[in-house]
Amino acid sequence: MNPSAADKLEWLFRPPPSDSGIDRKALAGLLVELARTVEPRSAPPADVSVPLDPRLQELRRLLVGHEIEVLGRLREVVEDPEQLGAAVGRVLPTAVASSDARLGEVLAPALEKATASSIRNDPRTLIDILQPVIVPAIRKSVGETIDNTFQSLNESLRQSLTWRGLRWRLEAWRTGKTFAEVVLNHTLVYQVEHVFLIHSHTGLLISHVAAEDAASQDPQLVSSMLTAIQDFVRDSFQGAGQQGVDTLRLGDLRLWCEAGTFAMLVAVIRGNPPEELRGKLRDVLGRIHEERRHTLETFDGDSSGLGDIEARLGECAALRQEGAPASRAGFPWYVFLLAALLVGIAGGVGIWRWDVAQKIAQEQARVAEEQARIRAAEAERRAAELRRWSDYVDRLRAQPGIVVTEAAERDGKFVVAGLRDPLAADPTAILHQSGIDPVKVVSHWQPYQALEPVFVLQRLEASLAPPPSVTLSIAGDRIVAKGSATPVWLARARMAARMMPAGGPQLDISGVQDIAEGLLGKLRDSIQAHEIRFNTNESLPAPGQDAELDRLAAGINELTGLAASLHMMARIRLTGHSDDTGPGTYNLSLSIARAGAVLALLKKRGVAADLITIGGAGQLDPLNAGDSDKARSMNRRVSVAVRLEDEP
């Protein structure tokens, strides 16, 4: 703000001069002159452009000239923002200080918005502002709460095991209060004897109130000494800051100090006060600051007109708590009743505990018996399971073709391993028959060929496929074959006998007869000895061959019947022959025709045609290689061949 604006503002706020500055002599002369010259009934000029009478202008200057000048300067200040801001800032503190609650109500929304905006922008600023106030307050509140807790705990522990403590417990049960609260009500007996309100900055005594029966001292002297003690403590101990002495104790007296912004309240208490009393003292000090803030701030030692403060202090001086009046001596009926009640309760509790103990013992015995029964059942089940397992292993070991190499129990399961012939019994089937849970058994079997005669016999029957005329059986350590068989089967049997492994049963085929060497062989040879003769270039048998055909048919039928009884089949081959007198192809056709003619003649004689096959050899297989008629006659024939086979 520039100096000229400041001067104008200073002039604006100066009070008007005591003298209006009007030249009263000139004013009187001017009024006389106007009274002489002005017509009373003359109207004011309608044209405003006509200049006024200079005498009237002079009259206006003399009467309201100062006000016109003030209004002009005030208008200049209002229209200039800088001057207006300076003027408002100068009067605003005084206006706020002297305003009523309406100003606070008007400014509250704006201040709340400004505070909220400031906190959102930088919360640290509000924390820095509140920290010097809040942290000591919190620390003091926490300390008082802890002291109150310890005070309550100490009193409760001290009185809990005494007769008086039992009586207070009954009172707590009857009134619904906590035991600690009842104990404090009876033990914390105190009286506030003096209350001092001392100015914090000057140390002057603002007000003092004492109880009626309190010993009185010079309040000014006491106030001075307390102020000196507070200053001594602050000066002597670093870190105390603006804090002072909180509590002083001398015998049965306690001095509790509550510091405020402008004044400190000191209470002299006799007895054992509760910590809640600090809150009451703090409330009184707060109300005094709220109601007489300006007076406390500007206190200069004049205590006149502070009757309301003295009344507030009187509230503190009236605080006290008296102990319960001593009861009249007499027979302690309540003690007797209490003792009887306790004895009754103890007896009831004892009976109840005995009954509970009996029930617990019975339940424990029942549980122990049940556990023993369960353990016995489990042991029995376990023994039975082991017996079944042992029986199962024994049965496996007794089975031919099974060699058990391991039988054990691991990880809660039974394990069995060994060798097993594929022809041996199935261990799984044996396991199911043993009654053991298959889930609990782990089996590992490796295949091998056992040398037991029964398995060797089964393998020989599977590989040799003996005909029905041959039987295989076990005789001691040998496999014996008996019956009759074809030479082909005998050859296979002899090969198998030579391949039998050492150490096992051997195959004995000495009891098998070669059918080629028995009756069949004789019939075969007899049939094969027959020959049907033919004349030259004739396809039908020569005259006189019917008897030979009859014998041939009879022999074939006998052979087939005997072969069927031996589960064998006889195959007949008729082969036609010719001499060398004709062409070879003709002779071949002629020989086939001769074989067909003989087949037809045999069918007429009851021979099964499906067992006979025919063929022709022409002149290639002569019976006599000569070229005489006799030799050629011997070569014109049909020969017979027999082959014995096993039934399919």
XYZ file of C-alpha atoms in Angstrom:
648
model
C 0.000 0.000 0.000
C 1.468 3.374 -1.004
C 1.917 6.198 1.587
C -0.840 8.381 0.097
C -3.404 5.617 0.476
C -2.266 5.016 4.073
C -2.669 8.736 4.823
C -6.132 8.732 3.415
C -7.076 5.773 5.528
C -5.603 7.364 8.652
C -7.638 10.486 7.965
C -10.694 8.379 7.326
C -10.453 6.694 10.702
C -9.647 9.865 12.625
C -12.560 11.099 14.700
C -14.185 14.289 13.508
C -12.814 17.454 15.015
C -14.544 18.624 18.087
C -15.214 21.926 16.396
C -17.240 21.715 13.195
C -15.021 24.461 11.685
C -18.040 26.593 10.646
C -17.386 30.313 10.452
C -20.356 31.260 12.524
C -19.917 35.003 11.908
C -19.830 34.557 8.142
C -22.782 32.177 8.359
C -24.852 34.702 10.291
C -24.066 37.520 7.828
C -24.911 35.317 4.915
C -28.219 34.235 6.404
C -29.208 37.893 7.050
C -28.382 38.861 3.516
C -30.381 35.970 2.072
C -33.317 36.806 4.272
C -33.365 40.308 2.853
C -33.111 39.434 -0.814
C -34.878 36.149 -1.347
C -38.591 36.174 -2.124
C -40.420 33.636 0.053
C -42.849 32.744 -2.731
C -40.324 32.541 -5.499
C -40.122 29.038 -7.069
C -36.813 27.363 -7.765
C -35.504 27.789 -11.306
C -36.809 25.100 -13.705
C -33.686 25.163 -15.811
C -30.924 23.352 -13.999
C -28.382 24.864 -16.342
C -28.918 28.249 -14.706
C -26.122 28.797 -12.193
C -27.155 28.879 -8.565
C -26.781 31.805 -6.427
C -23.168 31.989 -5.177
C -24.490 32.843 -1.783
C -26.375 29.532 -1.624
C -23.264 27.674 -2.671
C -21.342 29.391 0.044
C -24.100 28.508 2.498
C -23.836 24.784 1.493
C -20.093 24.871 1.921
C -20.409 26.327 5.362
C -23.069 23.831 6.503
C -22.075 20.396 4.948
C -18.691 21.079 3.382
C -16.859 18.704 5.770
C -19.353 15.872 5.159
C -19.078 16.287 1.390
C -15.332 16.038 1.632
C -15.563 12.880 3.848
C -18.013 11.254 1.453
C -15.705 11.950 -1.480
C -12.721 10.409 0.221
C -14.830 7.436 1.372
C -15.992 6.895 -2.206
C -12.415 6.948 -3.369
C -11.479 4.277 -0.780
C -14.435 2.040 -1.721
C -13.656 2.207 -5.435
C -9.958 1.376 -4.875
C -9.580 -2.405 -4.069
C -6.217 -1.928 -2.395
C -7.484 0.750 -0.051
C -10.702 -1.179 0.605
C -8.745 -4.372 1.487
C -6.496 -2.426 3.873
C -9.516 -0.849 5.559
C -11.357 -4.167 5.997
C -8.219 -5.927 7.296
C -7.780 -3.237 9.902
C -11.256 -3.452 11.324
C -11.871 -7.198 10.813
C -9.997 -8.507 13.930
C -11.840 -6.115 16.174
C -15.122 -7.009 14.518
C -14.507 -10.705 14.945
C -13.426 -10.323 18.561
C -16.475 -8.253 19.473
C -18.981 -10.123 17.337
C -21.679 -12.443 18.626
C -22.455 -16.027 17.561
C -24.041 -14.905 14.303
C -20.689 -13.987 12.792
C -19.381 -17.466 13.603
C -22.420 -19.042 11.996
C -21.855 -16.969 8.851
C -18.142 -17.677 8.618
C -18.344 -21.373 9.596
C -19.217 -22.792 6.110
C -16.436 -20.802 4.414
C -13.900 -21.763 7.067
C -14.954 -25.421 6.844
C -14.516 -25.444 3.056
C -11.147 -23.696 3.317
C -9.985 -26.149 5.998
C -11.144 -29.170 3.986
C -9.413 -27.872 0.857
C -6.198 -27.251 2.781
C -6.263 -30.779 4.265
C -6.816 -32.324 0.838
C -3.967 -30.339 -0.663
C -1.473 -30.845 2.135
C -2.565 -32.905 5.200
C 0.884 -32.409 6.664
C 0.095 -28.775 7.378
C -2.855 -29.642 9.631
C -0.771 -32.347 11.310
C 2.025 -29.854 12.007
C -0.524 -27.441 13.450
C -2.261 -29.981 15.683
C 0.778 -32.002 16.723
C 2.017 -29.658 19.500
C -1.473 -29.755 21.000
C -2.697 -33.263 20.309
C 0.438 -35.266 21.142
C 0.805 -33.928 24.719
C -2.949 -34.290 25.192
C -2.902 -37.879 24.008
C 0.149 -38.687 26.073
C -1.466 -37.188 29.139
C -4.768 -38.977 28.512
C -3.020 -42.319 28.046
C -0.978 -41.772 31.175
C -4.077 -40.956 33.196
C -5.874 -44.015 31.847
C -2.942 -46.250 32.756
C -2.714 -44.721 36.217
C -6.429 -45.221 36.686
C -6.160 -48.844 35.579
C -3.260 -49.564 37.908
C -5.029 -47.781 40.726
C -8.140 -49.901 40.183
C -6.097 -53.090 39.867
C -4.046 -52.420 42.988
C -7.068 -51.680 45.102
C -8.929 -54.723 43.754
C -6.013 -57.058 44.494
C -5.467 -55.630 47.909
C -9.118 -55.997 48.931
C -10.016 -59.160 47.069
C -8.987 -61.669 49.778
C -10.274 -59.828 52.831
C -13.599 -60.071 54.638
C -14.324 -56.574 53.531
C -13.518 -57.618 49.980
C -16.087 -60.442 50.208
C -18.669 -58.020 51.471
C -17.897 -55.664 48.603
C -18.227 -58.552 46.164
C -21.710 -59.175 47.487
C -22.447 -55.481 47.081
C -21.159 -55.565 43.505
C -23.346 -58.600 42.762
C -26.350 -56.929 44.371
C -25.924 -53.504 42.693
C -24.754 -54.756 39.297
C -21.499 -52.788 39.481
C -18.043 -54.159 38.886
C -15.981 -55.222 41.884
C -13.275 -52.681 41.015
C -15.834 -49.887 40.968
C -17.194 -50.871 44.376
C -13.665 -51.114 45.790
C -12.763 -47.651 44.530
C -15.966 -46.196 45.915
C -15.054 -47.459 49.376
C -11.296 -46.930 49.367
C -10.798 -43.677 47.421
C -11.783 -41.218 50.180
C -10.676 -37.657 49.489
C -11.554 -33.991 49.867
C -10.521 -31.004 47.784
C -9.417 -28.417 50.365
C -7.950 -25.602 48.239
C -8.319 -24.584 44.612
C -5.999 -21.954 43.105
C -6.348 -20.319 39.686
C -2.965 -18.805 38.781
C -2.164 -16.721 35.722
C 0.288 -18.682 33.598
C 2.348 -15.757 32.223
C 2.618 -13.549 35.322
C 2.220 -16.088 38.131
C -0.369 -13.838 39.777
C -3.203 -15.393 41.728
C -6.480 -14.906 39.879
C -8.773 -16.562 42.378
C -8.677 -18.921 45.332
C -11.355 -21.003 47.032
C -10.955 -23.162 50.145
C -13.188 -25.725 51.807
C -14.900 -24.767 55.060
C -12.800 -26.932 57.353
C -9.529 -26.544 55.441
C -6.499 -24.981 57.111
C -5.941 -21.660 55.438
C -2.629 -20.119 54.378
C -1.838 -16.942 52.506
C -3.133 -17.656 48.997
C -0.750 -15.134 47.412
C 2.214 -16.792 49.118
C 1.073 -20.239 48.096
C 0.510 -19.053 44.509
C 3.982 -17.513 44.357
C 5.593 -20.682 45.689
C 3.772 -22.892 43.172
C 4.791 -20.596 40.313
C 8.402 -20.671 41.550
C 8.334 -24.471 41.712
C 6.939 -24.711 38.187
C 9.638 -22.347 36.870
C 12.324 -24.224 38.783
C 11.303 -27.529 37.244
C 11.158 -26.122 33.694
C 14.588 -24.500 34.101
C 16.237 -27.477 35.773
C 15.184 -30.339 33.504
C 15.680 -30.272 29.776
C 13.014 -31.757 27.587
C 10.156 -30.629 29.802
C 9.272 -27.865 27.319
C 6.278 -25.862 28.434
C 5.069 -28.644 30.663
C 5.290 -28.277 34.392
C 4.754 -30.200 37.551
C 1.693 -32.414 37.286
C 1.491 -33.893 40.769
C 3.052 -33.156 44.129
C 2.555 -35.305 47.197
C 3.262 -34.519 50.808
C 2.020 -37.081 53.273
C -1.746 -37.258 52.923
C -1.891 -34.162 50.726
C -1.719 -34.128 46.948
C -1.337 -31.156 44.619
C -2.759 -31.716 41.174
C -1.955 -29.091 38.550
C -3.950 -28.637 35.348
C -2.394 -26.157 32.930
C -4.512 -24.097 30.569
C -3.739 -21.582 27.860
C -3.750 -18.535 30.141
C -4.220 -19.978 33.616
C -3.277 -22.969 35.695
C -5.654 -24.642 38.140
C -4.075 -26.176 41.252
C -6.107 -28.371 43.581
C -4.919 -29.349 47.060
C -6.502 -32.708 47.832
C -6.437 -34.643 51.058
C -6.821 -38.409 50.781
C -6.678 -40.828 47.874
C -8.488 -39.243 44.924
C -9.523 -41.223 41.834
C -7.991 -40.397 38.502
C -11.403 -39.350 37.205
C -11.068 -36.238 39.371
C -8.510 -34.861 36.898
C -11.174 -34.850 34.231
C -13.489 -32.802 36.438
C -10.738 -30.273 37.206
C -9.910 -30.075 33.497
C -13.567 -29.451 32.627
C -13.807 -26.589 35.112
C -10.593 -25.021 33.780
C -11.871 -25.368 30.215
C -15.174 -23.667 31.025
C -13.339 -20.783 32.719
C -11.184 -20.282 29.626
C -14.227 -20.468 27.390
C -16.271 -17.981 29.383
C -13.537 -15.505 30.431
C -10.916 -15.870 27.759
C -10.344 -12.158 27.208
C -10.177 -11.499 30.935
C -7.591 -14.226 31.454
C -5.546 -13.050 28.482
C -5.412 -9.437 29.698
C -5.239 -10.166 33.439
C -3.109 -7.531 35.206
C -3.568 -8.547 38.870
C -7.002 -6.961 39.377
C -9.292 -9.747 40.646
C -12.369 -7.567 41.035
C -15.343 -8.690 38.996
C -14.279 -12.352 38.914
C -17.051 -13.696 41.060
C -18.142 -16.163 38.402
C -14.649 -17.649 38.314
C -14.724 -18.043 42.070
C -18.062 -19.837 41.741
C -16.508 -22.233 39.242
C -13.648 -22.909 41.616
C -16.189 -23.486 44.360
C -17.497 -26.431 42.355
C -14.034 -27.985 42.590
C -13.725 -27.238 46.300
C -16.975 -29.082 46.875
C -15.644 -32.279 45.374
C -15.109 -34.986 47.952
C -15.857 -38.606 48.618
C -16.430 -39.833 52.127
C -15.985 -43.365 53.340
C -18.941 -45.461 54.335
C -19.992 -44.900 57.939
C -18.803 -47.544 60.320
C -21.498 -50.009 61.129
C -22.731 -50.408 64.647
C -20.920 -53.052 66.563
C -22.964 -56.130 67.273
C -23.204 -59.736 66.471
C -21.997 -60.213 62.947
C -25.080 -62.019 61.715
C -24.163 -61.304 58.165
C -20.801 -62.954 58.739
C -22.522 -65.950 60.219
C -25.006 -66.132 57.394
C -22.262 -65.634 54.894
C -20.189 -68.370 56.494
C -23.196 -70.682 56.536
C -23.883 -69.838 52.939
C -20.288 -70.488 52.026
C -20.304 -73.772 53.907
C -23.489 -74.765 52.132
C -22.076 -73.765 48.782
C -18.826 -75.573 49.547
C -20.751 -78.683 50.559
C -22.901 -78.513 47.445
C -19.876 -77.961 45.296
C -18.104 -80.853 46.986
C -21.052 -83.191 46.397
C -21.349 -81.998 42.843
C -17.642 -82.481 42.218
C -17.779 -85.973 43.807
C -20.718 -86.888 41.594
C -18.937 -85.494 38.556
C -15.765 -87.378 39.508
C -17.765 -90.610 39.833
C -19.347 -90.080 36.429
C -15.984 -89.244 34.906
C -14.450 -92.373 36.448
C -17.323 -94.494 35.130
C -17.008 -92.941 31.699
C -13.242 -93.469 31.719
C -13.717 -97.103 32.742
C -16.302 -97.591 29.999
C -13.988 -95.960 27.465
C -11.048 -98.086 28.653
C -13.170 -101.220 28.410
C -14.339 -100.260 24.954
C -10.764 -99.536 23.897
C -9.613 -102.896 25.292
C -12.441 -104.631 23.438
C -11.492 -102.814 20.249
C -7.830 -103.697 20.703
C -8.721 -107.355 21.361
C -10.971 -107.426 18.303
C -8.266 -105.807 16.265
C -5.688 -108.301 17.547
C -8.048 -111.179 16.761
C -8.743 -109.794 13.329
C -5.037 -109.334 12.789
C -4.262 -112.880 13.924
C -6.980 -114.252 11.658
C -5.643 -112.229 8.766
C -2.124 -113.540 9.387
C -3.455 -117.079 9.564
C -5.265 -116.645 6.267
C -2.135 -115.170 4.778
C -0.004 -118.074 6.004
C -2.546 -120.573 4.677
C -2.592 -118.781 1.345
C 1.220 -118.908 1.067
C 1.250 -122.575 2.076
C -1.339 -123.367 -0.575
C 0.744 -121.551 -3.163
C 3.856 -123.466 -2.165
C 1.925 -126.745 -2.354
C 0.691 -126.003 -5.852
C 2.710 -127.722 -8.632
C 4.134 -125.248 -11.068
C 4.356 -122.401 -8.462
C 7.596 -121.494 -6.678
C 7.277 -118.852 -3.948
C 10.506 -116.886 -3.556
C 9.208 -114.088 -1.317
C 6.322 -113.758 1.110
C 6.438 -110.750 3.404
C 4.459 -107.779 4.723
C 5.532 -104.241 3.822
C 3.829 -100.862 4.198
C 0.628 -102.429 5.435
C 0.336 -104.812 2.467
C 1.144 -108.463 1.888
C 3.729 -109.093 -0.821
C 4.191 -112.428 -2.574
C 6.557 -113.112 -5.492
C 7.943 -116.132 -7.321
C 7.761 -118.301 -10.461
C 4.591 -119.686 -12.004
C 4.031 -122.185 -14.802
C 1.240 -120.956 -17.095
C -0.424 -124.375 -16.674
C -0.357 -124.060 -12.881
C -3.306 -122.954 -10.767
C -4.256 -119.247 -10.794
C -2.947 -117.520 -7.607
C -5.746 -114.955 -7.820
C -8.371 -117.687 -7.615
C -6.576 -119.191 -4.635
C -6.408 -115.731 -3.053
C -10.169 -115.272 -3.347
C -10.690 -118.689 -1.800
C -8.408 -117.808 1.128
C -10.658 -114.926 2.300
C -7.968 -112.235 2.180
C -8.847 -108.841 0.814
C -7.206 -108.794 -2.658
C -6.563 -105.064 -2.297
C -4.084 -105.773 0.489
C -2.041 -108.311 -1.554
C 0.640 -107.368 -4.087
C 1.729 -110.271 -6.348
C 4.724 -110.529 -8.688
C 4.932 -113.758 -10.770
C 7.540 -114.648 -13.370
C 6.611 -117.319 -15.954
C 8.599 -120.569 -16.299
C 8.067 -124.196 -17.425
C 7.742 -126.596 -14.561
C 9.015 -130.221 -14.890
C 6.250 -131.799 -12.898
C 4.951 -134.862 -14.879
C 1.428 -133.447 -14.982
C 2.586 -130.286 -16.800
C 4.931 -132.295 -19.077
C 2.030 -134.583 -19.914
C -0.200 -131.600 -20.774
C 2.474 -130.113 -23.020
C 3.039 -133.479 -24.808
C -0.694 -133.874 -25.376
C -0.825 -130.334 -26.776
C 2.218 -130.713 -29.020
C 1.897 -134.368 -30.187
C -1.906 -134.448 -30.491
C -1.972 -138.252 -30.076
C -4.664 -140.092 -32.048
C -7.512 -141.720 -30.135
C -5.720 -145.028 -30.452
C -2.872 -143.655 -28.322
C -3.079 -142.742 -24.612
C -0.507 -140.812 -22.576
C -0.253 -141.323 -18.831
C 2.086 -140.725 -15.919
C 3.889 -143.720 -14.583
C 6.246 -142.748 -11.819
C 8.719 -140.297 -13.273
C 7.853 -141.233 -16.865
C 5.227 -140.316 -19.427
C 4.085 -143.562 -21.005
C 2.345 -143.763 -24.412
C 0.291 -146.831 -25.239
C -1.806 -147.930 -28.238
C -1.211 -147.971 -31.975
C -0.300 -145.143 -34.278
C 0.815 -144.407 -37.716
C 4.472 -144.326 -38.527
C 4.245 -140.536 -39.009
C 2.992 -139.968 -35.491
C 5.538 -142.389 -34.138
C 8.272 -140.378 -35.824
C 7.034 -137.154 -34.185
C 6.792 -138.910 -30.831
C 10.323 -140.203 -31.075
C 11.554 -136.677 -31.899
C 9.698 -135.249 -28.911
C 11.115 -137.958 -26.644
C 14.622 -137.016 -27.663
C 13.894 -133.290 -26.924
C 12.651 -133.868 -23.387
C 14.652 -131.715 -20.870
C 16.993 -133.413 -18.500
C 15.849 -133.747 -14.913
C 12.205 -134.104 -15.893
C 10.036 -137.077 -16.779
C 10.950 -138.891 -20.007
C 8.561 -139.991 -22.758
C 8.247 -143.743 -23.192
C 6.618 -144.742 -26.524
C 7.613 -148.363 -26.404
C 4.001 -149.284 -25.785
C 2.780 -147.827 -29.119
C 2.446 -150.335 -31.929
C 2.991 -149.373 -35.556
C -0.246 -150.098 -37.300
C 1.714 -150.881 -40.458
C 3.116 -153.944 -38.735
C -0.181 -155.431 -37.425
C -3.438 -156.694 -38.919
C -3.899 -153.508 -40.848
C -0.519 -154.047 -42.348
C -1.417 -157.511 -43.430
C -4.714 -156.387 -44.939
C -2.923 -153.561 -46.646
C -0.370 -155.892 -48.104
C -3.070 -158.356 -49.142
C -5.065 -155.634 -50.932
C -2.030 -154.226 -52.597
C -1.220 -157.746 -53.943
C -4.384 -157.798 -56.047
C -4.079 -156.918 -59.755
C -6.908 -156.791 -62.290
C -5.871 -158.035 -65.776
C -6.983 -156.709 -69.166
C -6.817 -157.791 -72.765
C -5.083 -155.745 -75.449
C -6.727 -152.397 -76.055
C -9.592 -153.311 -73.707
C -10.690 -150.995 -70.922
C -12.795 -153.631 -69.132
C -11.294 -156.385 -67.117
C -10.558 -159.617 -68.983
C -12.929 -162.494 -68.543
C -12.361 -164.472 -65.353
C -11.462 -161.327 -63.214
C -14.768 -161.213 -61.275
C -13.526 -163.447 -58.521
C -10.453 -161.252 -58.168
C -12.681 -158.216 -57.999
C -14.818 -159.858 -55.357
C -11.796 -160.619 -53.199
C -10.466 -157.116 -53.712
C -13.779 -155.554 -52.665
C -14.021 -157.788 -49.613
C -10.479 -156.898 -48.556
C -11.099 -153.161 -48.962
C -14.293 -153.290 -46.929
C -12.562 -155.251 -44.187
C -9.680 -152.787 -44.140
C -11.899 -149.703 -43.911
C -13.941 -151.244 -41.125
C -10.860 -152.182 -39.143
C -9.311 -148.735 -39.703
C -12.490 -147.039 -38.485
C -12.396 -149.087 -35.314
C -8.867 -147.866 -34.756
C -9.849 -144.193 -35.461
C -7.917 -144.282 -38.698
C -8.732 -143.844 -42.371
C -7.681 -146.054 -45.290
C -7.117 -144.321 -48.618
C -7.210 -146.515 -51.802
C -5.408 -145.605 -55.030
C -6.266 -147.433 -58.277
C -3.656 -146.965 -60.978
C -4.252 -148.136 -64.556
C -1.404 -149.541 -66.721
C -1.020 -150.489 -70.419
C 1.502 -152.252 -72.611
C 3.668 -150.501 -75.160
C 1.844 -151.538 -78.268
C 0.068 -148.259 -78.919
C 0.865 -144.583 -78.720
C 1.784 -143.242 -75.350
C -1.203 -140.867 -75.058
C -3.559 -143.600 -76.044
C -2.023 -145.921 -73.552
C -2.366 -143.223 -70.841
C -6.043 -142.698 -71.601
C -6.559 -146.416 -71.744
C -4.903 -146.888 -68.383
C -7.145 -144.207 -66.764
C -10.205 -145.810 -68.328
C -9.170 -149.226 -66.918
C -8.841 -147.641 -63.392
C -12.271 -146.058 -63.719
C -13.783 -149.357 -64.829
C -12.378 -151.146 -61.800
C -13.709 -148.342 -59.503
C -17.170 -148.761 -60.962
C -17.033 -152.541 -60.479
C -15.910 -152.112 -56.864
C -18.760 -149.705 -56.153
C -21.106 -152.386 -57.412
C -19.558 -154.650 -54.779
C -20.239 -152.248 -51.880
C -16.980 -150.364 -51.666
C -17.292 -146.653 -50.585
C -16.192 -144.681 -53.634
C -15.153 -141.599 -51.580
C -12.174 -143.521 -50.190
C -10.835 -144.409 -53.681
C -8.977 -142.291 -56.128
C -7.945 -143.317 -59.637
C -5.056 -142.480 -61.921
C -3.212 -143.707 -65.031
C 0.443 -144.501 -65.613
C 0.165 -145.594 -69.259
C 3.152 -147.686 -70.357
C 5.583 -145.872 -68.018
C 5.491 -148.298 -65.085
C 5.629 -151.755 -66.644
C 5.541 -154.752 -64.371
C 7.734 -156.650 -66.881
C 10.000 -154.736 -69.199
C 10.071 -157.514 -71.848
C 8.410 -157.323 -75.285
C 6.939 -160.803 -75.354
C 3.214 -161.355 -75.248
C 3.471 -162.703 -71.726
C 5.365 -159.684 -70.611
C 2.850 -157.348 -72.299
C -0.045 -159.337 -70.788
C 1.455 -158.783 -67.274
C 1.717 -155.025 -67.915
C -2.022 -154.622 -68.853
C -3.407 -154.304 -65.346
C -4.843 -152.079 -62.560
C -2.708 -151.980 -59.374
C -3.976 -151.082 -55.875
C -2.138 -148.905 -53.278
C -3.319 -148.400 -49.678
C -2.426 -145.478 -47.396
C -3.457 -145.449 -43.739
C -4.076 -142.053 -42.080
C -5.188 -140.840 -38.689
C -8.678 -139.491 -38.419
C -8.750 -135.769 -38.698
